[in-house]
Amino acid sequence: MQRASDPRITAGIAALAAITLLIGGAFAGMLIEGAHDFSGAWAAFDPYLLRVVRFTLWQAVLSTLLSVVPALFVARALSRHPRFFGRAFILQLFAVPLALPAIVAALGILALYGRAGYFSGLFSIAGGQGWPGIYGLSGILVAHVFFNLPLGVRLFLEALQTIQADQWRLASQLGMGARPAFRLIEWPVLRAALPGVAGLVFMLCITSFTIVLTLGGGPAATTLEVGIYQALRFDFDPARAVALTLLQIALTFVVVLALMRLGANVVGDANLPVAPRRHLRVSGSEATLNAVLIVLALLFVAGPMAATVTAGLGADLGRLAGETAVRQATLTSAALAFLSALLSVMLSLALTMARRALALSRRTGPKTLLEHATDTGAGFVLVVPPIVIGAGWFLLLRHAGDVFAIAPVMVATVNAIMAMPFALRAVRSAYDAASERHERLCAQLGISGWARLWLIDWPSLRRPLATAFAFAMALSLGDLGVIALFGSDSVQTLPYLLLARMGSYRTQDAAGLALLLGVVCLALVLAADRLGRGMVVRD
Amino acid sequence: MTDRAIGGKGAPVQLDKVSFSYDETPLAFDVAFAAARITAIMGPSGSGKSTLLNLIAGFETPRAGRVLIGGADVGGEPPAARPVSMVFQENNLFAHLRVEQNVGLGRSPSLHLTKTDHSAVAEALKRTGLAGKEKRLPRELSGGERQRVALARVLVRDRPVLLLDEPFASLGPALRDDMLDLVSGLHAERGMTVLFVTHQPEDARRIAQNVVFLDNGTVAATGTADDFFTGSGPPAFRRYIGASALSRDVARKRT
């Protein structure tokens, strides 16, 4: 009764309404366009479209296989050696791709394996002819594996750490060698984690935009997302854009549904595992094999990062810093990322508070639809990739005047929503724990509304909110999704400028910008991690 | 506020055919607590002692029946609007707020304190033996001192009913006696109605005038403390007291 008027629930409803408006507007745009030109949308389902769908799926399957299978063995190798010099460093390094903007990684990969990359001489000699560079399917695969192999390793390692120390003691007492130990102890755990990890990687690969745009290098290697972008920005073929968008939504919807059935962690950030003490005897030959595996994975992951740094330092950083376009883009990026992070954190907090308030007032019995929406609703955001939302609004607004004028709003809002699954994770547990301690006391003393937010909740939420904020800001800073659609000469972000410099073959400039962007994003994510780890519940 | 006007005089508390269920355990209370008395609420674990207080405080909503305080039905009122203060076993304080702020919240939930409020806070802290500790954080206090802060807040709120949900259960015997004496002293000054949940018969014997004994989610017996503890108490209560003493003996023999 009295709880129904809880301002926290009102805030949650407002947040849900904002999210619905953003996604609903995109759908409205598509529906209106589709209804307007139905035959055109229908005609867009041509052999070209079929080829795009086939390539989207094909590259995702290959990327998943190439990421997940090696990740299994690298994770196992790392778990077999819980203590060696540099292990913690390797795990930290494997967390970096999560923080690195895709366009920065793409440039690093080009700097290493591209036609004019550091390895091109070596490859030319080996191949006996000029190295053609890594564009196309091979480039996409390398980039996807660069991102998803470390993610897979961390997730699998987390799964392996759940094996209890007793089991290992038992295994060594029974004299189990590496092979039976793998079959009887490690494989069951890995197999249980496998569908979730593979599903997550597959999902990331079919919605990957930046990698395919920058490394695909042509119509032969186009995915649905890049197809949408090309249809809107180059061919101006709205009917085709609608068809592609609908297919993309259907595809991601099926995959997310499958993922949920598998119980996968859709956000995909593994906690840094702490290796437990363990009684393990690893034979010399196995140790060698493990070492080779770990070093190979390390080189593969560290290579593009190192190339980003060296290529970036090779650029004329002083001149870049002086350029008006760069300064302007940096300012725009910073402002938009700041707004986006702020919005993301506010929406997440509102949903978290509403969810808790609803759960408290319900006590027992089934959840209401509203509580479900505040609970898992945010996860559905992942079904609709940013490009799709952008495309929908692009179509909706093109009749209403200047589409590009709306760019800042689109970039800030869409990125805010994309960061929400991460932000929610950071905020929710802290808020629920604080509420556990304070709820009755607040009810008793009549502390509610702003007084409660400021006096009671803010002190315990400061750190998790800062974590969420830094992470959301990093995600938004590095994003080249919505801005690719809406960017123009008047509104440019750093990733957009980077793409433009790449497009005009000013590789040095691009490398310098990539270094700048990479360092800033990494610093933000490190800050987020630091803030998050310092979280201690005091009483 | 109306309760301030009543302040100083305890109000009678009545649960009129209140029923409640939580996790399929049905509870039914039909009981009246005399005004301005200290009533100990005793009974085995799971008999519904805390739930009884939560129903009065407004943290739980009855499925049926009325909760009357000072004759008025408070069923529709949120916890903060009821003429009631409650002290819990733990989490009575906000860990990030200083002692004086924690007490001040009893006057203004947004911590906008007037001069009168400030002097009331200082007075309450002095009365509860916390003078000089105004600026401390809860983590810089002992367990007993933290509960004293909670009692100081009870003083500044000045409501006619005080509910104590085993607030001293985690304190040592000597400290517990001190706290009980403090409660008894505050009661003598303010005359509020005190309902006091406890597991310890000696606590009840020390300060309570009346006893309400709960068993199996309902009121099994009521009476004066004298009757309960001089052997003429109800059989169920004697079994509860005796059984616990017996089990302690057995435990001692085993070790």
mmCIF file of C-alpha atoms in Angstrom, chain A residues 437-438 441 455-456 459-460 537-539, chain B residues 91-99 101-102 136-140 146:
data_model
loop_
_atom_site.group_PDB
_atom_site.id
_atom_site.type_symbol
_atom_site.label_atom_id
_atom_site.label_comp_id
_atom_site.label_asym_id
_atom_site.label_seq_id
_atom_site.Cartn_x
_atom_site.Cartn_y
_atom_site.Cartn_z
ATOM 1 C CA ARG A 437 21.334 -3.196 6.196
ATOM 2 C CA HIS A 438 19.397 0.049 5.938
ATOM 3 C CA LEU A 441 15.980 1.645 9.678
ATOM 4 C CA LEU A 455 22.331 10.739 3.267
ATOM 5 C CA ILE A 456 22.145 6.963 3.183
ATOM 6 C CA PRO A 459 28.024 6.985 0.642
ATOM 7 C CA SER A 460 27.827 3.259 -0.051
ATOM 8 C CA VAL A 537 31.228 -3.284 2.956
ATOM 9 C CA ARG A 538 31.849 -1.757 6.346
ATOM 10 C CA ASP A 539 29.717 -1.915 9.387
ATOM 11 C CA ASN B 91 22.153 -2.526 12.027
ATOM 12 C CA ASN B 92 20.619 0.190 14.167
ATOM 13 C CA LEU B 93 23.127 2.714 12.915
ATOM 14 C CA PHE B 94 24.271 3.985 9.561
ATOM 15 C CA ALA B 95 27.918 3.020 9.421
ATOM 16 C CA HIS B 96 29.009 6.120 7.515
ATOM 17 C CA LEU B 97 27.292 8.657 9.763
ATOM 18 C CA ARG B 98 28.643 10.038 13.035
ATOM 19 C CA VAL B 99 27.024 9.323 16.370
ATOM 20 C CA GLN B 101 24.009 12.378 13.021
ATOM 21 C CA ASN B 102 22.656 8.916 13.714
ATOM 22 C CA ARG B 136 32.672 9.137 16.376
ATOM 23 C CA LEU B 137 31.703 6.714 13.653
ATOM 24 C CA PRO B 138 29.883 3.529 14.649
ATOM 25 C CA ARG B 139 32.928 1.400 13.884
ATOM 26 C CA GLU B 140 34.859 3.352 16.528
ATOM 27 C CA ARG B 146 26.317 1.312 19.494
#
